[in-house]
PDB file of C-alpha atoms in Angstrom:
ATOM      1  CA  UNK A 618       0.087   0.004   0.048  1.00 40.00           C
ATOM      2  CA  UNK A 619       1.424   3.469  -0.979  1.00 44.00           C
ATOM      3  CA  UNK A 620       1.213   6.388   1.325  1.00 43.00           C
ATOM      4  CA  UNK A 621      -0.997   9.253   0.443  1.00 43.00           C
ATOM      5  CA  UNK A 622       0.210  11.829  -1.987  1.00 41.00           C
ATOM      6  CA  UNK A 623       2.072  14.641  -0.296  1.00 41.00           C
ATOM      7  CA  UNK A 624       2.980  12.496   2.857  1.00 40.00           C
ATOM      8  CA  UNK A 625       6.673  11.294   3.209  1.00 40.00           C
ATOM      9  CA  UNK A 626       6.902   8.186   5.163  1.00 44.00           C
ATOM     10  CA  UNK A 627       8.959   8.053   8.089  1.00 44.00           C
ATOM     11  CA  UNK A 628      11.905   5.768   7.611  1.00 46.00           C
ATOM     12  CA  UNK A 629      12.077   2.797  10.149  1.00 45.00           C
ATOM     13  CA  UNK A 630      14.301   3.292  13.233  1.00 44.00           C
ATOM     14  CA  UNK A 631      16.611   0.786  12.147  1.00 44.00           C
ATOM     15  CA  UNK A 632      17.305   2.501   8.660  1.00 43.00           C
ATOM     16  CA  UNK A 633      18.080   5.800  10.631  1.00 42.00           C
ATOM     17  CA  UNK A 634      20.609   4.487  13.189  1.00 50.00           C
ATOM     18  CA  UNK A 635      23.139   2.772  10.824  1.00 54.00           C
ATOM     19  CA  UNK A 636      23.150   5.944   8.972  1.00 79.00           C
ATOM     20  CA  UNK A 637      23.865   8.152  11.916  1.00 77.00           C
ATOM     21  CA  UNK A 638      26.418   5.633  13.249  1.00 80.00           C
ATOM     22  CA  UNK A 639      28.190   5.335   9.981  1.00 81.00           C
ATOM     23  CA  UNK A 640      28.501   9.197   9.814  1.00 82.00           C
ATOM     24  CA  UNK A 641      29.610   9.422  13.468  1.00 88.00           C
ATOM     25  CA  UNK A 642      32.238   6.798  12.745  1.00 88.00           C
ATOM     26  CA  UNK A 643      33.458   8.605   9.350  1.00 89.00           C
ATOM     27  CA  UNK A 644      33.778  11.804  11.385  1.00 92.00           C
ATOM     28  CA  UNK A 645      35.761  10.105  14.001  1.00 93.00           C
ATOM     29  CA  UNK A 646      38.093   8.668  11.243  1.00 92.00           C
ATOM     30  CA  UNK A 647      38.576  12.142   9.842  1.00 93.00           C
ATOM     31  CA  UNK A 648      39.272  13.931  13.180  1.00 94.00           C
ATOM     32  CA  UNK A 649      41.661  11.441  14.158  1.00 95.00           C
ATOM     33  CA  UNK A 650      43.210  11.552  10.564  1.00 94.00           C
ATOM     34  CA  UNK A 651      43.673  15.405  11.061  1.00 95.00           C
ATOM     35  CA  UNK A 652      45.445  15.213  14.591  1.00 95.00           C
ATOM     36  CA  UNK A 653      47.693  12.327  13.227  1.00 95.00           C
ATOM     37  CA  UNK A 654      48.675  14.330  10.193  1.00 93.00           C
ATOM     38  CA  UNK A 655      49.171  17.310  12.203  1.00 93.00           C
ATOM     39  CA  UNK A 656      51.341  15.480  14.695  1.00 95.00           C
ATOM     40  CA  UNK A 657      53.579  14.065  11.517  1.00 93.00           C
ATOM     41  CA  UNK A 658      54.013  17.694  10.144  1.00 93.00           C
ATOM     42  CA  UNK A 659      54.428  19.984  13.245  1.00 91.00           C
ATOM     43  CA  UNK A 660      55.666  17.462  15.688  1.00 91.00           C
ATOM     44  CA  UNK A 661      58.295  15.934  13.371  1.00 92.00           C
ATOM     45  CA  UNK A 662      59.003  17.319   9.896  1.00 90.00           C
ATOM     46  CA  UNK A 663      58.606  21.151  10.145  1.00 88.00           C
ATOM     47  CA  UNK A 664      61.527  21.628  12.723  1.00 86.00           C
ATOM     48  CA  UNK A 665      63.838  19.582  10.490  1.00 87.00           C
ATOM     49  CA  UNK A 666      62.741  21.205   7.234  1.00 85.00           C
ATOM     50  CA  UNK A 667      61.757  17.987   5.798  1.00 89.00           C
ATOM     51  CA  UNK A 668      58.625  17.862   3.409  1.00 86.00           C
ATOM     52  CA  UNK A 669      55.755  15.494   2.719  1.00 82.00           C
ATOM     53  CA  UNK A 670      54.759  14.755  -0.776  1.00 82.00           C
ATOM     54  CA  UNK A 671      51.836  15.796  -2.842  1.00 84.00           C
ATOM     55  CA  UNK A 672      50.059  19.031  -2.322  1.00 86.00           C
ATOM     56  CA  UNK A 673      51.379  19.434   1.166  1.00 86.00           C
ATOM     57  CA  UNK A 674      54.768  19.141  -0.095  1.00 87.00           C
ATOM     58  CA  UNK A 675      54.027  21.885  -2.761  1.00 88.00           C
ATOM     59  CA  UNK A 676      52.893  23.982   0.168  1.00 89.00           C
ATOM     60  CA  UNK A 677      55.873  23.103   2.469  1.00 88.00           C
ATOM     61  CA  UNK A 678      58.161  24.119  -0.448  1.00 88.00           C
ATOM     62  CA  UNK A 679      56.473  27.368  -0.885  1.00 87.00           C
ATOM     63  CA  UNK A 680      56.679  28.170   2.619  1.00 86.00           C
ATOM     64  CA  UNK A 681      60.192  27.599   2.759  1.00 83.00           C
ATOM     65  CA  UNK A 682      61.075  29.383  -0.494  1.00 82.00           C
ATOM     66  CA  UNK A 683      58.600  32.198  -0.121  1.00 84.00           C
ATOM     67  CA  UNK A 684      57.670  32.591   3.599  1.00 81.00           C
ATOM     68  CA  UNK A 685      54.083  31.663   2.870  1.00 82.00           C
ATOM     69  CA  UNK A 686      52.366  30.350   5.841  1.00 87.00           C
ATOM     70  CA  UNK A 687      51.885  26.844   5.639  1.00 88.00           C
ATOM     71  CA  UNK A 688      48.135  26.727   6.605  1.00 88.00           C
ATOM     72  CA  UNK A 689      47.390  29.245   3.811  1.00 90.00           C
ATOM     73  CA  UNK A 690      49.484  27.105   1.368  1.00 88.00           C
ATOM     74  CA  UNK A 691      47.502  24.095   2.145  1.00 90.00           C
ATOM     75  CA  UNK A 692      44.228  25.806   1.289  1.00 90.00           C
ATOM     76  CA  UNK A 693      45.376  27.225  -1.919  1.00 90.00           C
ATOM     77  CA  UNK A 694      47.263  24.475  -3.345  1.00 89.00           C
ATOM     78  CA  UNK A 695      44.369  22.176  -2.840  1.00 90.00           C
ATOM     79  CA  UNK A 696      41.740  24.244  -4.142  1.00 90.00           C
ATOM     80  CA  UNK A 697      42.183  22.958  -7.894  1.00 87.00           C
ATOM     81  CA  UNK A 698      42.061  19.377  -6.649  1.00 86.00           C
ATOM     82  CA  UNK A 699      39.004  19.866  -4.583  1.00 88.00           C
ATOM     83  CA  UNK A 700      37.265  21.290  -7.647  1.00 87.00           C
ATOM     84  CA  UNK A 701      38.081  18.313  -9.688  1.00 83.00           C
ATOM     85  CA  UNK A 702      36.784  16.071  -6.799  1.00 82.00           C
ATOM     86  CA  UNK A 703      33.586  18.014  -6.808  1.00 84.00           C
ATOM     87  CA  UNK A 704      33.130  17.410 -10.605  1.00 81.00           C
ATOM     88  CA  UNK A 705      34.278  13.808 -10.933  1.00 77.00           C
ATOM     89  CA  UNK A 706      33.179  12.449  -7.200  1.00 77.00           C
ATOM     90  CA  UNK A 707      30.297  14.651  -6.019  1.00 80.00           C
ATOM     91  CA  UNK A 708      29.504  17.588  -3.782  1.00 86.00           C
ATOM     92  CA  UNK A 709      29.522  15.374  -0.611  1.00 86.00           C
ATOM     93  CA  UNK A 710      32.910  14.048  -1.096  1.00 84.00           C
ATOM     94  CA  UNK A 711      34.123  17.626  -2.235  1.00 86.00           C
ATOM     95  CA  UNK A 712      32.736  19.286   1.067  1.00 90.00           C
ATOM     96  CA  UNK A 713      34.047  16.427   3.411  1.00 89.00           C
ATOM     97  CA  UNK A 714      37.637  16.841   1.762  1.00 89.00           C
ATOM     98  CA  UNK A 715      37.445  20.631   2.011  1.00 91.00           C
ATOM     99  CA  UNK A 716      36.633  20.419   5.616  1.00 92.00           C
ATOM    100  CA  UNK A 717      39.209  17.993   6.175  1.00 93.00           C
ATOM    101  CA  UNK A 718      41.848  20.133   4.566  1.00 92.00           C
ATOM    102  CA  UNK A 719      40.650  23.089   6.371  1.00 93.00           C
ATOM    103  CA  UNK A 720      40.668  21.251   9.601  1.00 93.00           C
ATOM    104  CA  UNK A 721      44.456  20.120   8.947  1.00 93.00           C
ATOM    105  CA  UNK A 722      45.377  23.770   8.448  1.00 92.00           C
ATOM    106  CA  UNK A 723      43.645  24.999  11.427  1.00 93.00           C
ATOM    107  CA  UNK A 724      45.213  22.180  13.384  1.00 92.00           C
ATOM    108  CA  UNK A 725      48.669  23.333  12.274  1.00 90.00           C
ATOM    109  CA  UNK A 726      47.943  26.880  13.631  1.00 90.00           C
ATOM    110  CA  UNK A 727      45.993  26.112  16.955  1.00 92.00           C
ATOM    111  CA  UNK A 728      47.163  22.855  18.271  1.00 91.00           C
ATOM    112  CA  UNK A 729      50.378  23.131  20.291  1.00 90.00           C
ATOM    113  CA  UNK A 730      52.192  19.849  19.277  1.00 91.00           C
ATOM    114  CA  UNK A 731      55.663  19.246  20.794  1.00 90.00           C
ATOM    115  CA  UNK A 732      58.756  19.100  18.835  1.00 88.00           C
ATOM    116  CA  UNK A 733      59.475  15.586  19.482  1.00 89.00           C
ATOM    117  CA  UNK A 734      63.029  14.854  18.693  1.00 89.00           C
ATOM    118  CA  UNK A 735      66.067  16.426  17.021  1.00 89.00           C
ATOM    119  CA  UNK A 736      67.145  13.041  15.574  1.00 92.00           C
ATOM    120  CA  UNK A 737      66.957  13.258  11.829  1.00 91.00           C
ATOM    121  CA  UNK A 738      66.203   9.353  11.032  1.00 93.00           C
ATOM    122  CA  UNK A 739      63.586   9.287  13.825  1.00 93.00           C
ATOM    123  CA  UNK A 740      61.838  12.470  12.597  1.00 93.00           C
ATOM    124  CA  UNK A 741      61.971  10.988   9.052  1.00 92.00           C
ATOM    125  CA  UNK A 742      60.525   7.647   9.830  1.00 93.00           C
ATOM    126  CA  UNK A 743      57.924   8.583  12.499  1.00 95.00           C
ATOM    127  CA  UNK A 744      56.868  11.705  10.769  1.00 93.00           C
ATOM    128  CA  UNK A 745      55.970   9.580   7.673  1.00 92.00           C
ATOM    129  CA  UNK A 746      54.087   7.093   9.879  1.00 94.00           C
ATOM    130  CA  UNK A 747      51.962   9.620  11.469  1.00 95.00           C
ATOM    131  CA  UNK A 748      51.373  11.388   8.130  1.00 93.00           C
ATOM    132  CA  UNK A 749      50.548   8.054   6.279  1.00 91.00           C
ATOM    133  CA  UNK A 750      48.198   7.125   9.183  1.00 93.00           C
ATOM    134  CA  UNK A 751      46.385  10.365   9.104  1.00 93.00           C
ATOM    135  CA  UNK A 752      45.912  10.172   5.271  1.00 89.00           C
ATOM    136  CA  UNK A 753      44.598   6.635   5.692  1.00 89.00           C
ATOM    137  CA  UNK A 754      42.170   7.407   8.509  1.00 91.00           C
ATOM    138  CA  UNK A 755      40.804  10.260   6.665  1.00 91.00           C
ATOM    139  CA  UNK A 756      40.399   8.197   3.459  1.00 86.00           C
ATOM    140  CA  UNK A 757      38.407   5.562   5.464  1.00 86.00           C
ATOM    141  CA  UNK A 758      36.329   8.360   6.706  1.00 88.00           C
ATOM    142  CA  UNK A 759      35.423   9.174   3.003  1.00 85.00           C
ATOM    143  CA  UNK A 760      37.833  12.417   2.633  1.00 87.00           C
ATOM    144  CA  UNK A 761      41.450  13.293   1.735  1.00 86.00           C
ATOM    145  CA  UNK A 762      43.985  15.372   3.392  1.00 89.00           C
ATOM    146  CA  UNK A 763      45.943  16.178   0.204  1.00 84.00           C
ATOM    147  CA  UNK A 764      44.445  17.173  -3.191  1.00 82.00           C
ATOM    148  CA  UNK A 765      46.871  14.830  -5.005  1.00 81.00           C
ATOM    149  CA  UNK A 766      45.108  12.059  -3.402  1.00 73.00           C
ATOM    150  CA  UNK A 767      41.933  12.980  -5.357  1.00 78.00           C
ATOM    151  CA  UNK A 768      43.938  12.812  -8.486  1.00 75.00           C
ATOM    152  CA  UNK A 769      45.236   9.319  -7.476  1.00 71.00           C
ATOM    153  CA  UNK A 770      41.795   8.011  -6.759  1.00 69.00           C
ATOM    154  CA  UNK A 771      40.369   9.072 -10.191  1.00 72.00           C
ATOM    155  CA  UNK A 772      43.262   7.237 -11.808  1.00 72.00           C
ATOM    156  CA  UNK A 773      43.104   4.333  -9.703  1.00 66.00           C
ATOM    157  CA  UNK A 774      39.458   3.895 -10.627  1.00 67.00           C
ATOM    158  CA  UNK A 775      40.146   3.776 -14.356  1.00 67.00           C
ATOM    159  CA  UNK A 776      43.135   1.323 -14.022  1.00 65.00           C
ATOM    160  CA  UNK A 777      44.043  -1.759 -12.092  1.00 61.00           C
ATOM    161  CA  UNK A 778      47.612  -1.156 -12.859  1.00 65.00           C
ATOM    162  CA  UNK A 779      48.376   1.318 -10.218  1.00 65.00           C
ATOM    163  CA  UNK A 780      47.429   1.617  -6.692  1.00 65.00           C
ATOM    164  CA  UNK A 781      46.696   4.874  -4.930  1.00 59.00           C
ATOM    165  CA  UNK A 782      50.386   4.973  -3.375  1.00 60.00           C
ATOM    166  CA  UNK A 783      51.999   4.286  -6.744  1.00 69.00           C
ATOM    167  CA  UNK A 784      50.321   7.228  -8.507  1.00 70.00           C
ATOM    168  CA  UNK A 785      51.313   9.534  -5.572  1.00 70.00           C
ATOM    169  CA  UNK A 786      54.930   8.160  -5.910  1.00 72.00           C
ATOM    170  CA  UNK A 787      55.031   9.251  -9.396  1.00 77.00           C
ATOM    171  CA  UNK A 788      53.791  12.682  -8.602  1.00 77.00           C
ATOM    172  CA  UNK A 789      56.297  13.068  -5.696  1.00 81.00           C
ATOM    173  CA  UNK A 790      59.498  12.032  -7.912  1.00 83.00           C
ATOM    174  CA  UNK A 791      59.042  15.674  -9.423  1.00 85.00           C
ATOM    175  CA  UNK A 792      58.345  17.251  -6.018  1.00 88.00           C
ATOM    176  CA  UNK A 793      61.438  15.799  -4.281  1.00 89.00           C
ATOM    177  CA  UNK A 794      63.449  16.600  -7.193  1.00 87.00           C
ATOM    178  CA  UNK A 795      62.556  20.180  -6.814  1.00 87.00           C
ATOM    179  CA  UNK A 796      63.112  19.959  -3.040  1.00 87.00           C
ATOM    180  CA  UNK A 797      66.683  18.723  -3.652  1.00 88.00           C
ATOM    181  CA  UNK A 798      67.287  22.407  -5.294  1.00 87.00           C
ATOM    182  CA  UNK A 799      65.261  24.426  -2.545  1.00 84.00           C
ATOM    183  CA  UNK A 800      66.056  22.708   0.670  1.00 86.00           C
ATOM    184  CA  UNK A 801      69.333  20.670  -0.033  1.00 87.00           C
ATOM    185  CA  UNK A 802      70.056  17.051  -1.125  1.00 90.00           C
ATOM    186  CA  UNK A 803      70.179  15.928   2.403  1.00 90.00           C
ATOM    187  CA  UNK A 804      66.745  17.166   3.358  1.00 88.00           C
ATOM    188  CA  UNK A 805      65.462  15.877   0.061  1.00 88.00           C
ATOM    189  CA  UNK A 806      66.902  12.459   0.807  1.00 91.00           C
ATOM    190  CA  UNK A 807      65.381  12.495   4.321  1.00 91.00           C
ATOM    191  CA  UNK A 808      62.106  13.629   2.862  1.00 89.00           C
ATOM    192  CA  UNK A 809      61.996  10.493   0.318  1.00 89.00           C
ATOM    193  CA  UNK A 810      62.456   8.325   3.337  1.00 91.00           C
ATOM    194  CA  UNK A 811      59.423  10.189   5.053  1.00 90.00           C
ATOM    195  CA  UNK A 812      57.336   9.387   1.883  1.00 86.00           C
ATOM    196  CA  UNK A 813      58.328   5.547   1.979  1.00 88.00           C
ATOM    197  CA  UNK A 814      57.190   5.361   5.706  1.00 91.00           C
ATOM    198  CA  UNK A 815      54.133   7.310   5.044  1.00 88.00           C
ATOM    199  CA  UNK A 816      53.326   5.195   1.834  1.00 81.00           C
ATOM    200  CA  UNK A 817      53.615   1.892   3.593  1.00 85.00           C
ATOM    201  CA  UNK A 818      51.457   3.163   6.537  1.00 89.00           C
ATOM    202  CA  UNK A 819      48.903   4.350   4.185  1.00 83.00           C
ATOM    203  CA  UNK A 820      48.729   0.899   2.527  1.00 79.00           C
ATOM    204  CA  UNK A 821      48.339  -0.841   5.664  1.00 81.00           C
ATOM    205  CA  UNK A 822      45.613   1.490   7.036  1.00 83.00           C
ATOM    206  CA  UNK A 823      43.817   1.147   3.540  1.00 76.00           C
ATOM    207  CA  UNK A 824      44.197  -2.526   2.558  1.00 71.00           C
ATOM    208  CA  UNK A 825      46.396  -4.165   5.026  1.00 67.00           C
ATOM    209  CA  UNK A 826      43.664  -4.554   7.606  1.00 61.00           C
ATOM    210  CA  UNK A 827      41.066  -5.624   5.045  1.00 63.00           C
ATOM    211  CA  UNK A 828      43.116  -7.039   2.377  1.00 71.00           C
ATOM    212  CA  UNK A 829      41.101  -9.495   0.097  1.00 79.00           C
ATOM    213  CA  UNK A 830      42.189 -13.105   0.436  1.00 82.00           C
ATOM    214  CA  UNK A 831      41.030 -15.916  -1.952  1.00 86.00           C
ATOM    215  CA  UNK A 832      39.965 -19.145  -0.292  1.00 89.00           C
ATOM    216  CA  UNK A 833      39.579 -22.193  -2.120  1.00 90.00           C
ATOM    217  CA  UNK A 834      37.827 -25.063  -0.120  1.00 89.00           C
ATOM    218  CA  UNK A 835      37.611 -28.759  -1.035  1.00 87.00           C
ATOM    219  CA  UNK A 836      35.249 -30.575   1.325  1.00 85.00           C
ATOM    220  CA  UNK A 837      33.101 -33.774   1.272  1.00 84.00           C
ATOM    221  CA  UNK A 838      30.380 -31.488   2.893  1.00 85.00           C
ATOM    222  CA  UNK A 839      30.818 -28.932   0.062  1.00 85.00           C
ATOM    223  CA  UNK A 840      26.955 -27.973  -0.089  1.00 87.00           C
ATOM    224  CA  UNK A 841      26.826 -27.399   3.744  1.00 88.00           C
ATOM    225  CA  UNK A 842      30.094 -25.088   3.458  1.00 87.00           C
ATOM    226  CA  UNK A 843      28.541 -23.340   0.683  1.00 87.00           C
ATOM    227  CA  UNK A 844      25.294 -22.656   2.394  1.00 87.00           C
ATOM    228  CA  UNK A 845      27.195 -21.423   5.473  1.00 86.00           C
ATOM    229  CA  UNK A 846      29.347 -18.892   3.476  1.00 85.00           C
ATOM    230  CA  UNK A 847      26.315 -17.374   1.415  1.00 86.00           C
ATOM    231  CA  UNK A 848      23.693 -17.276   4.539  1.00 85.00           C
ATOM    232  CA  UNK A 849      25.735 -16.853   7.767  1.00 81.00           C
ATOM    233  CA  UNK A 850      28.672 -14.995   6.310  1.00 78.00           C
ATOM    234  CA  UNK A 851      26.863 -13.042   3.550  1.00 79.00           C
ATOM    235  CA  UNK A 852      29.500 -13.793   0.986  1.00 80.00           C
ATOM    236  CA  UNK A 853      29.155 -14.928  -2.527  1.00 83.00           C
ATOM    237  CA  UNK A 854      30.936 -18.097  -3.755  1.00 87.00           C
ATOM    238  CA  UNK A 855      31.823 -19.788  -6.875  1.00 85.00           C
ATOM    239  CA  UNK A 856      31.397 -23.629  -7.275  1.00 87.00           C
ATOM    240  CA  UNK A 857      33.929 -25.646  -9.602  1.00 86.00           C
ATOM    241  CA  UNK A 858      33.697 -29.260 -10.620  1.00 84.00           C
ATOM    242  CA  UNK A 859      36.469 -31.242  -9.943  1.00 80.00           C
ATOM    243  CA  UNK A 860      37.813 -34.845  -9.173  1.00 75.00           C
ATOM    244  CA  UNK A 861      39.598 -36.297  -6.034  1.00 71.00           C
ATOM    245  CA  UNK A 862      42.889 -37.719  -6.611  1.00 68.00           C
ATOM    246  CA  UNK A 863      44.658 -40.643  -5.258  1.00 60.00           C
ATOM    247  CA  UNK A 864      45.923 -39.873  -1.697  1.00 59.00           C
ATOM    248  CA  UNK A 865      47.763 -42.090   0.885  1.00 61.00           C
ATOM    249  CA  UNK A 866      44.460 -43.700   1.872  1.00 58.00           C
ATOM    250  CA  UNK A 867      43.958 -44.955  -1.705  1.00 55.00           C
ATOM    251  CA  UNK A 868      40.777 -43.022  -2.590  1.00 58.00           C
ATOM    252  CA  UNK A 869      39.394 -43.560  -6.020  1.00 63.00           C
ATOM    253  CA  UNK A 870      38.472 -40.796  -8.263  1.00 68.00           C
ATOM    254  CA  UNK A 871      35.215 -38.992  -7.120  1.00 75.00           C
ATOM    255  CA  UNK A 872      33.569 -35.812  -8.182  1.00 78.00           C
ATOM    256  CA  UNK A 873      34.070 -32.986  -5.958  1.00 80.00           C
ATOM    257  CA  UNK A 874      32.523 -29.397  -5.635  1.00 84.00           C
ATOM    258  CA  UNK A 875      35.396 -26.986  -5.237  1.00 88.00           C
ATOM    259  CA  UNK A 876      34.298 -23.659  -3.407  1.00 88.00           C
ATOM    260  CA  UNK A 877      36.042 -20.579  -4.204  1.00 90.00           C
ATOM    261  CA  UNK A 878      35.197 -17.260  -2.266  1.00 88.00           C
ATOM    262  CA  UNK A 879      36.978 -13.996  -1.579  1.00 85.00           C
ATOM    263  CA  UNK A 880      36.979 -12.366   2.034  1.00 82.00           C
ATOM    264  CA  UNK A 881      38.684  -9.789   3.689  1.00 76.00           C
ATOM    265  CA  UNK A 882      41.386 -10.437   6.249  1.00 71.00           C
ATOM    266  CA  UNK A 883      38.942  -9.662   9.078  1.00 69.00           C
ATOM    267  CA  UNK A 884      36.451 -11.956   7.814  1.00 77.00           C
ATOM    268  CA  UNK A 885      38.745 -14.883   7.481  1.00 80.00           C
ATOM    269  CA  UNK A 886      38.901 -16.263  10.951  1.00 80.00           C
ATOM    270  CA  UNK A 887      35.090 -16.613  11.039  1.00 82.00           C
ATOM    271  CA  UNK A 888      35.193 -18.400   7.650  1.00 85.00           C
ATOM    272  CA  UNK A 889      37.862 -20.975   8.979  1.00 86.00           C
ATOM    273  CA  UNK A 890      36.010 -21.533  11.990  1.00 86.00           C
ATOM    274  CA  UNK A 891      32.772 -22.247  10.232  1.00 86.00           C
ATOM    275  CA  UNK A 892      34.498 -24.643   7.689  1.00 87.00           C
ATOM    276  CA  UNK A 893      36.280 -26.348  10.551  1.00 87.00           C
ATOM    277  CA  UNK A 894      33.054 -26.759  12.284  1.00 88.00           C
ATOM    278  CA  UNK A 895      31.252 -28.480   9.458  1.00 88.00           C
ATOM    279  CA  UNK A 896      34.274 -30.487   8.120  1.00 87.00           C
ATOM    280  CA  UNK A 897      37.448 -30.759  10.137  1.00 87.00           C
ATOM    281  CA  UNK A 898      39.051 -32.600   7.288  1.00 86.00           C
ATOM    282  CA  UNK A 899      38.274 -29.806   4.600  1.00 86.00           C
ATOM    283  CA  UNK A 900      41.260 -28.911   2.431  1.00 87.00           C
ATOM    284  CA  UNK A 901      41.672 -25.057   2.528  1.00 86.00           C
ATOM    285  CA  UNK A 902      43.929 -23.040   0.362  1.00 88.00           C
ATOM    286  CA  UNK A 903      44.270 -19.182   0.811  1.00 84.00           C
ATOM    287  CA  UNK A 904      46.164 -16.642  -1.084  1.00 81.00           C
ATOM    288  CA  UNK A 905      46.406 -12.846  -0.997  1.00 75.00           C
ATOM    289  CA  UNK A 906      44.452 -10.888  -3.748  1.00 73.00           C
ATOM    290  CA  UNK A 907      45.815  -7.474  -4.640  1.00 63.00           C
ATOM    291  CA  UNK A 908      42.254  -6.099  -5.555  1.00 61.00           C
ATOM    292  CA  UNK A 909      38.834  -7.288  -6.661  1.00 60.00           C
ATOM    293  CA  UNK A 910      35.582  -5.544  -7.674  1.00 59.00           C
ATOM    294  CA  UNK A 911      31.857  -6.587  -8.187  1.00 56.00           C
ATOM    295  CA  UNK A 912      30.175  -9.455  -6.559  1.00 55.00           C
ATOM    296  CA  UNK A 913      29.329  -9.586  -2.748  1.00 50.00           C
ATOM    297  CA  UNK A 914      32.520  -8.177  -1.737  1.00 55.00           C
ATOM    298  CA  UNK A 915      33.048  -5.748   0.984  1.00 54.00           C
ATOM    299  CA  UNK A 916      33.687  -2.400  -0.279  1.00 54.00           C
ATOM    300  CA  UNK A 917      36.801  -0.521   0.590  1.00 51.00           C
ATOM    301  CA  UNK A 918      36.691   3.011   1.516  1.00 51.00           C
ATOM    302  CA  UNK A 919      36.569   5.419  -1.566  1.00 50.00           C
ATOM    303  CA  UNK A 920      36.641   2.612  -4.020  1.00 46.00           C
TER     304      UNK A 920
END
């Protein structure tokens, strides 16, 4: 039965709560990302005259060469990328990213971060770790802290050859080349080390926790395993037809249904526990999957 004309039905409470919780969780990710990136920049890099990559690195170079305040540089350099994000990825993404970048700029001005250490190696490594964690957390919240990440995301959506971090690396090769002339070779090399640490941390935050894993299951109770994966775990499967071989117990060839599914690393323990419960003798093979799209996969942030 349809509601009367002009009356908007009230969504059920169960539909409202997940949306509110998701929004609150995304906000928490973005705020944590801003604070972490601010710590990496102000607590480590700025005092040692190291730079980050991307639009933030360009802003830091302009600040060092021209005396432009870093917070203003962050806002100005990121404007073209935010416009690109608005056109290609929608107004919500652009607004969240603009708010995140503005929050980072304000954080650098207002938050009194301590200057952690004068050690250059520790500064380069841990500055990169905090920045990479900040970028990754913000991306998990549906925003970016650096405009070049928008460009990387758009390219990543259209090609499977390059990950987000690979694209950012290509952009940063040019930036670090300029840094060698503006800041000096030593500072530029340490900045590259900072980028490597940030890149590895970013990859772990985005894909390490929820890295896709392909799982092949061969079991005499294949139908029960298939039903458990699709109904209890809510994941799709592909069923192959195969034959058993000759094992140590001398089994004859018998038809087998071979089940293949793709899950995240977080879902893997539940899957293995369920298979073990149904068939302790099941043969399980798992391997890492660099990326996967479509089907009933759990979507990653900004993919």
